[in-house]
Tab-separated table of C-alpha atoms and ligand atoms in Angstrom:
chain	number	residue	atom	x	y	z
A	506	GLY	CA	22.567	-13.757	36.766
A	507	GLN	CA	25.229	-14.623	34.242
A	508	ALA	CA	26.203	-11.692	31.988
A	509	THR	CA	25.153	-12.347	28.372
A	510	ALA	CA	27.785	-12.326	25.614
A	511	ILE	CA	26.519	-8.954	24.403
A	512	LEU	CA	26.606	-7.519	27.908
A	513	ARG	CA	30.231	-8.652	28.359
A	514	HIS	CA	31.117	-7.137	24.989
A	515	LEU	CA	29.366	-3.865	25.887
A	516	LEU	CA	30.966	-3.645	29.335
A	517	LEU	CA	34.432	-3.887	27.750
A	518	LYS	CA	33.544	-1.253	25.217
A	519	LEU	CA	31.970	1.129	27.763
A	520	ARG	CA	35.006	0.824	30.040
A	521	ALA	CA	37.339	1.594	27.154
A	522	THR	CA	35.520	4.366	25.312
A	523	GLY	CA	32.664	5.629	27.483
A	524	PRO	CA	28.873	5.626	27.091
A	525	VAL	CA	27.088	4.683	23.846
A	526	THR	CA	23.867	6.001	22.321
A	527	VAL	CA	20.614	4.104	22.870
A	528	ALA	CA	20.630	3.446	19.100
A	529	GLU	CA	23.994	1.744	19.272
A	530	TYR	CA	22.888	-0.267	22.291
A	531	MET	CA	19.677	-1.327	20.560
A	532	ARG	CA	21.492	-2.270	17.344
A	533	GLU	CA	23.914	-4.478	19.286
A	534	ALA	CA	21.170	-6.117	21.320
A	535	LEU	CA	18.938	-6.880	18.314
A	536	THR	CA	21.135	-7.481	15.294
A	537	ASN	CA	24.707	-8.078	16.464
A	538	PRO	CA	25.851	-10.600	13.816
A	539	GLY	CA	26.853	-13.234	16.373
A	540	GLN	CA	24.687	-12.696	19.422
A	541	GLY	CA	21.831	-10.303	18.597
A	542	TYR	CA	18.276	-11.145	19.632
A	543	TYR	CA	17.004	-11.491	16.043
A	544	THR	CA	20.219	-13.150	14.891
A	545	ARG	CA	19.908	-15.986	17.390
A	546	ARG	CA	16.402	-16.085	18.721
A	547	GLY	CA	13.734	-13.866	17.170
A	548	GLY	CA	11.072	-15.483	19.336
A	549	ILE	CA	7.930	-14.515	17.429
A	550	GLY	CA	4.733	-16.463	18.139
A	551	GLU	CA	2.999	-18.116	21.036
A	552	GLY	CA	6.046	-20.071	22.170
A	553	GLY	CA	8.318	-17.023	21.872
A	554	ASP	CA	8.577	-13.556	23.366
A	555	PHE	CA	5.955	-11.587	21.459
A	556	ILE	CA	2.999	-12.331	19.224
A	557	THR	CA	2.165	-10.460	16.013
A	558	SER	CA	-1.082	-10.165	14.025
A	559	PRO	CA	-0.140	-12.563	11.205
A	560	GLU	CA	0.655	-15.168	13.880
A	561	ILE	CA	-2.739	-14.619	15.515
A	562	SER	CA	-4.964	-15.115	12.490
A	563	GLN	CA	-4.654	-16.052	8.806
A	564	VAL	CA	-7.412	-13.532	8.096
A	565	PHE	CA	-4.952	-10.703	8.755
A	566	GLY	CA	-2.572	-11.709	5.942
A	567	GLU	CA	-5.445	-12.543	3.610
A	568	LEU	CA	-6.848	-9.016	3.953
A	569	ILE	CA	-3.390	-7.531	3.348
A	570	GLY	CA	-3.113	-9.689	0.211
A	571	ILE	CA	-6.435	-8.295	-0.966
A	572	TRP	CA	-5.126	-4.771	-0.319
A	573	TYR	CA	-2.274	-5.332	-2.787
A	574	ILE	CA	-4.587	-6.875	-5.392
A	575	SER	CA	-6.961	-3.956	-5.029
A	576	GLU	CA	-4.131	-1.417	-5.471
A	577	TRP	CA	-2.761	-3.372	-8.425
A	578	MET	CA	-6.196	-3.192	-10.066
A	579	ALA	CA	-6.684	0.490	-9.233
A	580	MET	CA	-3.322	1.219	-10.868
A	581	GLY	CA	-4.384	-0.410	-14.127
A	582	LYS	CA	-3.099	-3.994	-13.604
A	583	PRO	CA	0.575	-3.538	-14.497
A	584	LYS	CA	2.146	-6.578	-16.228
A	585	ALA	CA	4.536	-7.338	-13.363
A	586	PHE	CA	5.083	-6.480	-9.725
A	587	GLN	CA	7.515	-7.315	-6.975
A	588	LEU	CA	6.161	-7.802	-3.462
A	589	VAL	CA	8.922	-6.641	-1.115
A	590	GLU	CA	8.571	-7.444	2.591
A	591	LEU	CA	10.860	-5.844	5.170
A	592	GLY	CA	11.504	-7.993	8.259
A	593	PRO	CA	9.256	-10.981	7.422
A	594	GLY	CA	9.666	-12.707	10.816
A	595	ARG	CA	8.499	-16.319	10.442
A	596	GLY	CA	7.229	-15.700	6.894
A	597	THR	CA	3.597	-16.225	7.898
A	598	LEU	CA	2.323	-12.939	6.467
A	599	THR	CA	3.829	-13.540	3.011
A	600	ASP	CA	2.563	-17.128	3.125
A	601	ASP	CA	-1.011	-15.919	3.760
A	602	ILE	CA	-0.663	-13.298	1.002
A	603	LEU	CA	0.604	-15.918	-1.460
A	604	ARG	CA	-2.409	-18.101	-0.689
A	605	VAL	CA	-4.687	-15.192	-1.674
A	606	PHE	CA	-2.659	-14.622	-4.865
A	607	LYS	CA	-3.168	-18.287	-5.670
A	608	GLN	CA	-6.910	-18.132	-5.006
A	609	LEU	CA	-7.110	-15.105	-7.302
A	610	ALA	CA	-4.874	-16.737	-9.924
A	611	SER	CA	-7.333	-16.045	-12.728
A	612	LEU	CA	-6.995	-12.312	-12.060
A	613	LEU	CA	-3.204	-12.455	-11.861
A	614	SER	CA	-2.664	-14.966	-14.670
A	615	ASN	CA	-0.974	-12.471	-16.987
A	616	CYS	CA	1.016	-10.772	-14.247
A	617	ASP	CA	4.603	-11.656	-13.431
A	618	VAL	CA	4.815	-11.722	-9.611
A	619	SER	CA	8.008	-12.169	-7.557
A	620	ILE	CA	8.696	-12.010	-3.812
A	621	HIS	CA	11.641	-10.130	-2.292
A	622	LEU	CA	12.360	-10.479	1.418
A	623	VAL	CA	14.677	-8.118	3.297
A	624	GLU	CA	15.935	-10.002	6.358
A	625	VAL	CA	19.165	-9.680	8.347
A	626	SER	CA	18.656	-12.664	10.617
A	627	PRO	CA	20.083	-15.963	9.299
A	628	LYS	CA	17.941	-17.847	11.796
A	629	LEU	CA	14.678	-16.209	10.713
A	630	SER	CA	15.507	-16.442	6.986
A	631	GLU	CA	15.840	-20.208	7.489
A	632	ILE	CA	12.418	-20.333	9.152
A	633	GLN	CA	10.969	-18.222	6.301
A	634	ALA	CA	12.484	-20.533	3.684
A	635	GLU	CA	10.932	-23.558	5.367
A	636	MET	CA	7.518	-21.875	5.679
A	637	LEU	CA	7.373	-20.479	2.140
A	638	THR	CA	9.246	-23.057	0.046
A	639	GLU	CA	9.348	-26.129	2.315
A	640	GLY	CA	13.105	-25.825	2.184
A	641	LYS	CA	13.445	-25.602	-1.599
A	642	VAL	CA	16.059	-22.852	-1.535
A	643	GLN	CA	19.562	-22.287	-2.789
A	644	SER	CA	21.988	-20.051	-1.025
A	645	ASN	CA	23.531	-17.610	-3.377
A	646	PRO	CA	26.914	-16.588	-1.999
A	647	LYS	CA	28.279	-15.451	-5.354
A	648	ASN	CA	25.369	-13.179	-6.099
A	649	LYS	CA	26.199	-9.815	-4.608
A	650	SER	CA	22.592	-8.846	-3.954
A	651	ALA	CA	20.305	-11.798	-3.105
A	652	TYR	CA	21.903	-14.147	-0.565
A	653	MET	CA	19.280	-16.860	-1.047
A	654	LYS	CA	16.590	-17.744	-3.574
A	655	GLY	CA	13.805	-20.293	-3.914
A	656	ILE	CA	10.346	-21.054	-5.283
A	657	SER	CA	7.225	-20.709	-3.153
A	658	LYS	CA	4.817	-23.605	-2.574
A	659	THR	CA	2.575	-21.756	-5.038
A	660	GLY	CA	5.318	-21.543	-7.679
A	661	ILE	CA	6.439	-17.934	-7.279
A	662	PRO	CA	10.156	-16.994	-7.174
A	663	ILE	CA	11.432	-15.660	-3.819
A	664	PHE	CA	14.691	-13.809	-3.145
A	665	TRP	CA	16.350	-12.798	0.141
A	666	TYR	CA	18.437	-9.655	0.764
A	667	ARG	CA	20.060	-7.943	3.718
A	668	ASP	CA	19.275	-4.410	2.601
A	669	ILE	CA	16.437	-2.726	0.692
A	670	GLN	CA	19.035	-1.192	-1.637
A	671	ASP	CA	19.883	-4.668	-2.953
A	672	VAL	CA	16.299	-5.289	-4.164
A	673	PRO	CA	16.067	-4.767	-7.959
A	674	GLN	CA	14.373	-1.581	-9.164
A	675	GLY	CA	10.934	-1.906	-10.700
A	676	TYR	CA	7.229	-1.615	-10.003
A	677	SER	CA	6.908	-2.836	-6.394
A	678	PHE	CA	4.544	-3.209	-3.501
A	679	TYR	CA	6.298	-2.848	-0.156
A	680	LEU	CA	5.207	-4.269	3.188
A	681	ALA	CA	6.605	-3.495	6.633
A	682	HIS	CA	4.743	-5.143	9.509
A	683	GLU	CA	6.339	-4.651	12.934
A	684	PHE	CA	9.578	-3.804	11.149
A	685	PHE	CA	10.150	-0.114	11.881
A	686	ASP	CA	9.564	-0.623	15.619
A	687	ALA	CA	12.608	-2.917	15.702
A	688	LEU	CA	15.008	-0.313	14.272
A	689	PRO	CA	17.365	1.543	16.638
A	690	ILE	CA	16.185	4.837	18.128
A	691	HIS	CA	18.009	7.774	19.658
A	692	LYS	CA	16.501	9.238	22.840
A	693	PHE	CA	16.676	12.916	23.809
A	694	GLN	CA	15.780	14.924	26.879
A	695	ARG	CA	15.127	18.661	27.035
A	696	THR	CA	17.171	20.324	29.832
A	697	GLU	CA	17.693	23.908	30.960
A	698	LYS	CA	20.905	23.922	28.945
A	699	GLY	CA	19.275	22.578	25.795
A	700	TRP	CA	18.756	19.129	24.297
A	701	ARG	CA	20.810	16.285	25.708
A	702	GLU	CA	21.032	12.713	24.445
A	703	VAL	CA	20.179	9.743	26.671
A	704	LEU	CA	23.155	7.353	26.692
A	705	VAL	CA	23.842	3.900	28.100
A	706	ASP	CA	26.692	3.551	30.599
A	707	ILE	CA	27.972	1.229	33.320
A	708	ASP	CA	26.262	1.596	36.680
A	709	PRO	CA	29.094	2.443	39.107
A	710	GLU	CA	27.076	1.099	42.080
A	711	VAL	CA	26.283	-2.397	40.786
A	712	PRO	CA	28.825	-4.627	39.024
A	713	ASP	CA	27.934	-5.704	35.461
A	714	GLN	CA	24.838	-3.533	35.373
A	715	LEU	CA	23.924	-0.816	32.889
A	716	ARG	CA	22.124	2.484	33.467
A	717	PHE	CA	20.942	5.494	31.480
A	718	VAL	CA	22.886	8.783	31.718
A	719	LEU	CA	22.481	12.141	29.989
A	720	SER	CA	25.190	13.439	27.675
A	721	PRO	CA	26.992	16.374	29.332
A	722	SER	CA	26.593	18.447	26.145
A	723	GLY	CA	24.858	18.181	22.788
A	724	THR	CA	25.701	15.174	20.586
A	725	PRO	CA	25.796	14.864	16.777
A	726	ALA	CA	22.394	13.177	16.969
A	727	SER	CA	20.815	15.807	19.259
A	728	GLU	CA	22.059	18.535	16.951
A	729	ASN	CA	20.778	16.884	13.769
A	730	PHE	CA	17.639	14.966	14.575
A	731	ILE	CA	15.510	17.312	16.684
A	732	GLN	CA	13.080	19.505	14.804
A	733	PRO	CA	13.333	23.208	15.771
A	734	GLU	CA	9.537	23.312	16.341
A	735	GLU	CA	9.628	20.334	18.765
A	736	THR	CA	7.423	20.881	21.835
A	737	ARG	CA	7.917	17.611	23.737
A	738	ASP	CA	10.466	17.306	26.565
A	739	HIS	CA	11.452	13.758	25.744
A	740	VAL	CA	11.804	12.621	22.130
A	741	GLU	CA	12.704	9.389	20.354
A	742	VAL	CA	14.017	9.545	16.784
A	743	CYS	CA	14.724	6.587	14.504
A	744	PRO	CA	17.023	7.863	11.731
A	745	ASP	CA	17.263	4.372	10.169
A	746	ALA	CA	13.484	4.412	9.679
A	747	GLY	CA	13.812	7.828	8.033
A	748	VAL	CA	16.465	6.567	5.617
A	749	ILE	CA	14.420	3.503	4.662
A	750	ILE	CA	11.203	5.508	4.146
A	751	GLN	CA	13.166	7.927	1.967
A	752	ARG	CA	14.355	5.003	-0.164
A	753	LEU	CA	10.835	3.593	-0.462
A	754	ALA	CA	9.470	7.020	-1.406
A	755	CYS	CA	12.167	7.483	-4.087
A	756	ARG	CA	11.488	4.036	-5.519
A	757	ILE	CA	7.718	4.502	-5.593
A	758	GLU	CA	8.092	7.945	-7.174
A	759	LYS	CA	10.375	6.545	-9.870
A	760	ASP	CA	8.981	3.051	-10.601
A	761	GLY	CA	5.436	3.124	-9.174
A	762	GLY	CA	3.771	0.848	-6.628
A	763	ALA	CA	2.814	1.439	-3.016
A	764	ALA	CA	4.010	0.768	0.533
A	765	LEU	CA	1.934	-0.442	3.451
A	766	VAL	CA	3.404	0.097	6.922
A	767	ALA	CA	1.710	-1.395	9.982
A	768	ASP	CA	3.057	-0.891	13.472
A	769	TYR	CA	2.625	0.272	17.029
A	770	GLY	CA	2.953	3.981	16.855
A	771	HIS	CA	1.807	7.559	17.205
A	772	ASP	CA	1.711	10.712	15.135
A	773	GLY	CA	4.501	12.647	16.811
A	774	THR	CA	2.908	12.879	20.250
A	775	LYS	CA	4.418	10.156	22.464
A	776	THR	CA	7.610	10.507	24.447
A	777	ASP	CA	9.020	7.458	26.206
A	778	THR	CA	8.085	4.215	24.429
A	779	PHE	CA	11.332	2.212	24.458
A	780	ARG	CA	10.595	-1.194	25.986
A	781	GLY	CA	11.559	-4.849	26.074
A	782	PHE	CA	9.600	-8.112	25.829
A	783	ARG	CA	10.555	-11.567	26.922
A	784	ASN	CA	8.144	-14.500	27.258
A	785	HIS	CA	5.269	-12.084	26.524
A	786	LYS	CA	6.142	-9.986	29.587
A	787	LEU	CA	7.672	-6.527	29.850
A	788	HIS	CA	11.417	-6.796	30.296
A	789	ASP	CA	13.894	-4.189	31.596
A	790	VAL	CA	15.555	-2.903	28.393
A	791	LEU	CA	18.985	-2.727	30.037
A	792	LYS	CA	18.926	-6.271	31.458
A	793	ALA	CA	20.451	-9.257	29.634
A	794	PRO	CA	20.718	-7.608	26.185
A	795	GLY	CA	20.292	-10.113	23.351
A	796	THR	CA	17.711	-12.207	25.212
A	797	ALA	CA	14.693	-9.914	24.821
A	798	ASP	CA	12.960	-8.102	21.984
A	799	LEU	CA	13.518	-4.334	22.195
A	800	THR	CA	11.077	-2.012	20.513
A	801	ALA	CA	9.961	1.610	20.298
A	802	ASP	CA	6.714	3.007	18.893
A	803	VAL	CA	6.926	4.267	15.335
A	804	ASP	CA	6.603	8.036	14.900
A	805	PHE	CA	4.442	8.278	11.768
A	806	SER	CA	4.794	12.063	11.614
A	807	TYR	CA	8.538	11.541	11.198
A	808	LEU	CA	8.002	8.936	8.465
A	809	ARG	CA	5.644	11.327	6.648
A	810	LYS	CA	8.240	14.093	6.861
A	811	MET	CA	10.951	11.798	5.518
A	812	THR	CA	9.006	11.052	2.316
A	813	GLN	CA	9.895	14.681	1.475
A	814	GLY	CA	6.728	14.951	-0.562
A	815	ARG	CA	7.929	12.392	-3.110
A	816	THR	CA	4.807	10.320	-2.502
A	817	ALA	CA	1.392	10.930	-1.020
A	818	THR	CA	0.753	9.360	2.406
A	819	LEU	CA	-2.401	7.980	4.018
A	820	GLY	CA	-2.908	7.360	7.724
A	821	PRO	CA	-1.950	6.430	10.304
A	822	ILE	CA	-5.343	4.885	10.973
A	823	LYS	CA	-6.160	2.349	13.642
A	824	GLN	CA	-5.908	-1.344	12.793
A	825	ARG	CA	-9.540	-1.768	13.856
A	826	GLU	CA	-10.722	0.721	11.222
A	827	PHE	CA	-8.380	-0.532	8.531
A	828	LEU	CA	-9.457	-4.176	8.920
A	829	LYS	CA	-13.117	-3.178	9.121
A	830	ASN	CA	-12.772	-1.260	5.845
A	831	MET	CA	-11.060	-4.312	4.346
A	832	GLY	CA	-14.117	-6.435	5.144
A	833	ILE	CA	-12.922	-8.452	8.164
A	834	ASP	CA	-16.481	-8.828	9.499
A	835	LEU	CA	-17.755	-10.508	6.350
A	836	ARG	CA	-14.669	-12.743	6.193
A	837	LEU	CA	-15.269	-13.798	9.819
A	838	GLN	CA	-18.913	-14.652	9.073
A	839	VAL	CA	-17.894	-16.871	6.152
A	840	LEU	CA	-15.263	-18.690	8.213
A	841	LEU	CA	-17.711	-19.170	11.105
A	842	GLN	CA	-20.335	-20.614	8.758
A	843	ASN	CA	-17.793	-22.985	7.221
A	844	SER	CA	-16.444	-24.321	10.516
A	845	ARG	CA	-18.252	-27.230	12.090
A	846	ASP	CA	-16.751	-27.552	15.549
A	847	THR	CA	-17.128	-25.118	18.426
A	848	ALA	CA	-13.381	-25.123	19.200
A	849	THR	CA	-12.585	-23.671	15.754
A	850	ARG	CA	-15.370	-21.128	16.092
A	851	GLU	CA	-14.138	-20.041	19.503
A	852	GLN	CA	-10.616	-19.715	18.121
A	853	LEU	CA	-11.898	-17.542	15.239
A	854	LEU	CA	-13.786	-15.259	17.612
A	855	HIS	CA	-10.847	-15.048	19.999
A	856	SER	CA	-8.367	-14.086	17.283
A	857	TYR	CA	-10.841	-11.556	15.857
A	858	ASP	CA	-10.996	-9.990	19.319
A	859	MET	CA	-7.182	-9.833	19.621
A	860	LEU	CA	-6.916	-8.017	16.279
A	861	MET	CA	-9.913	-5.694	16.688
A	862	ASN	CA	-10.495	-5.000	20.388
A	863	PRO	CA	-9.331	-1.448	21.194
A	864	LYS	CA	-7.717	-2.818	24.362
A	865	GLU	CA	-5.734	-5.406	22.401
A	866	MET	CA	-4.271	-4.500	18.998
A	867	GLY	CA	-7.319	-2.682	17.575
A	868	ASP	CA	-6.324	0.799	18.727
A	869	ARG	CA	-2.635	0.447	19.452
A	870	PHE	CA	-1.730	-0.714	15.987
A	871	ASN	CA	-1.768	1.623	12.992
A	872	PHE	CA	-1.721	1.430	9.199
A	873	PHE	CA	0.087	3.964	7.056
A	874	ALA	CA	0.621	3.988	3.283
A	875	LEU	CA	2.826	5.628	0.668
A	876	LEU	CA	1.273	6.001	-2.776
A	877	PRO	CA	2.229	7.823	-5.973
A	878	HIS	CA	0.617	11.295	-5.995
A	879	HIS	CA	-1.403	10.481	-9.107
A	880	ARG	CA	-3.089	7.596	-7.271
A	881	LEU	CA	-4.911	10.060	-5.023
A	882	ALA	CA	-5.256	13.223	-7.055
A	883	ASP	CA	-7.139	13.355	-10.301
A	884	PRO	CA	-5.432	15.903	-12.562
A	885	GLU	CA	-8.615	16.257	-14.672
A	886	LYS	CA	-10.593	17.352	-11.652
A	887	LYS	CA	-8.975	20.768	-11.539
A	888	HIS	CA	-10.569	21.640	-14.846
A	889	LYS	CA	-13.933	20.012	-14.239
A	890	PRO	CA	-14.625	20.364	-10.532
A	891	GLU	CA	-18.274	19.343	-11.006
A	892	SER	CA	-17.395	15.910	-12.509
A	893	LYS	CA	-17.328	12.882	-10.231
A	894	SER	CA	-13.795	11.805	-9.429
A	895	PRO	CA	-12.933	8.553	-11.241
A	896	VAL	CA	-10.129	7.906	-8.714
A	897	ALA	CA	-10.987	4.752	-6.745
A	898	PRO	CA	-10.750	4.993	-2.951
A	899	VAL	CA	-7.686	3.311	-1.429
A	900	ALA	CA	-8.944	0.161	0.290
A	901	GLY	CA	-8.510	0.031	4.059
A	902	PHE	CA	-8.301	3.817	4.288
A	903	GLY	CA	-11.626	3.974	2.470
A	904	GLU	CA	-14.033	1.344	1.205
A	905	LEU	CA	-12.899	-1.766	-0.646
A	906	LEU	CA	-14.018	-1.872	-4.289
A	907	LEU	CA	-12.554	-4.654	-6.394
A	908	LYS	CA	-13.000	-3.595	-9.988
B	1372	LIG	N1	6.883	-8.918	10.275
B	1372	LIG	C1	6.983	-10.032	11.188
B	1372	LIG	C2	8.203	-9.957	12.123
B	1372	LIG	C3	8.393	-8.745	12.975
B	1372	LIG	S1	9.865	-8.829	13.965
B	1372	LIG	C4	5.705	-10.182	11.972
B	1372	LIG	O1	4.948	-9.235	12.051
B	1372	LIG	O2	5.454	-11.262	12.517
B	1372	LIG	C5	11.034	-7.827	13.106
B	1372	LIG	C6	11.640	-8.462	11.867
B	1372	LIG	O3	12.560	-7.530	11.283
B	1372	LIG	C7	12.447	-9.724	12.094
B	1372	LIG	O4	12.271	-10.561	10.977
B	1372	LIG	C8	13.881	-9.185	12.177
B	1372	LIG	O5	14.857	-10.171	11.969
B	1372	LIG	C9	13.842	-8.149	11.108
B	1372	LIG	N2	14.845	-7.084	11.213
B	1372	LIG	C10	15.189	-6.384	12.304
B	1372	LIG	N3	16.091	-5.423	11.989
B	1372	LIG	C11	16.301	-5.512	10.665
B	1372	LIG	C12	17.115	-4.791	9.732
B	1372	LIG	N4	17.897	-3.789	10.128
B	1372	LIG	N5	17.060	-5.140	8.433
B	1372	LIG	C13	16.270	-6.159	8.016
B	1372	LIG	N6	15.485	-6.880	8.857
B	1372	LIG	C14	15.506	-6.575	10.160
């Protein structure tokens, strides 16, 4: 086939300066400003390359919205909060959350809510603006931080940024759904001579084709990113995810709030998870870069480590358990009772199955949260161990109590 623009660019670069890290390859393929997959395509949804939970069912986003309300209440109903979403895709998840905020308007009436979206893709930010504001946005080239702003269909201000560091400080709830799995990873292989990094190079046998090679010696990444106690032979590390989690943990420690992370992932046990998707089928990661989604499972043990104890963490727990704790079964019953035609009912049952079935997303998807230490530990309890803890359980990870 025809070499893609990114492939041509990479071939020139590889010929001139030698192999690149998998992270550099992934960054080019996904977010190259001119030709990256998310920059140009970002095919999320049934007609695209991969489907995500918020695109499967509105119930998913509604339950996430309830999670934030429940945390806001448990933390004493602060007078204002920012909802900050990293990598909002088509904007569906925030749209579903905003609908819940509107339905619970009486609860939130004295609370100043604003939405802050961190998105690098111009194409997807356009789709988000259409979904959330019906196009009522202004681009903001003079403002150094937010590159676009608008007002949601429900009347809430929305701002767009390229980087989490541009989002104003303040009490915030963070959301990252299938965001961390899109960030570039480094890959390492244990050899008899020590750790080596997996690199991407030109295949000398086939013209215009790429292949994986091992670095002949250690690399800066292999020397810095592998934990001394590592027992696996093949390891993937996503330093960008570490940096972002560190920022979230610092912000939550300083200003309060919480972060909810949901993604494919493991707790430091998996080895080789780098893969590509195109038209809902597995796609060779080295073929036609820029035309397929590339992803790697999130290592939650690494994220936990990178909070450096600044916040408490909960999870990862399976999506199936999280949604069950959030009351998905009751919500399904209500929707089934309210729907008159069999087609709608079948659709509801089918999407429930996609979210909950262990063979679909139920077991493969995980929820993980960062919370201020005081949210989980009751300082009084130390002195009165016999007294019942007044600390409310965190919804999703425990039972949902709205009070
Ligand atoms: N959360 C959405 C979309 C997931 S796809 C859903 O679940 O449907 C990943 C999203 O992250 C896309 O919106 C993509 O453009 C964005 N993204 C990828 N890399 C990014 C980066 N470095 N900074 C900000 N956004 C990024």
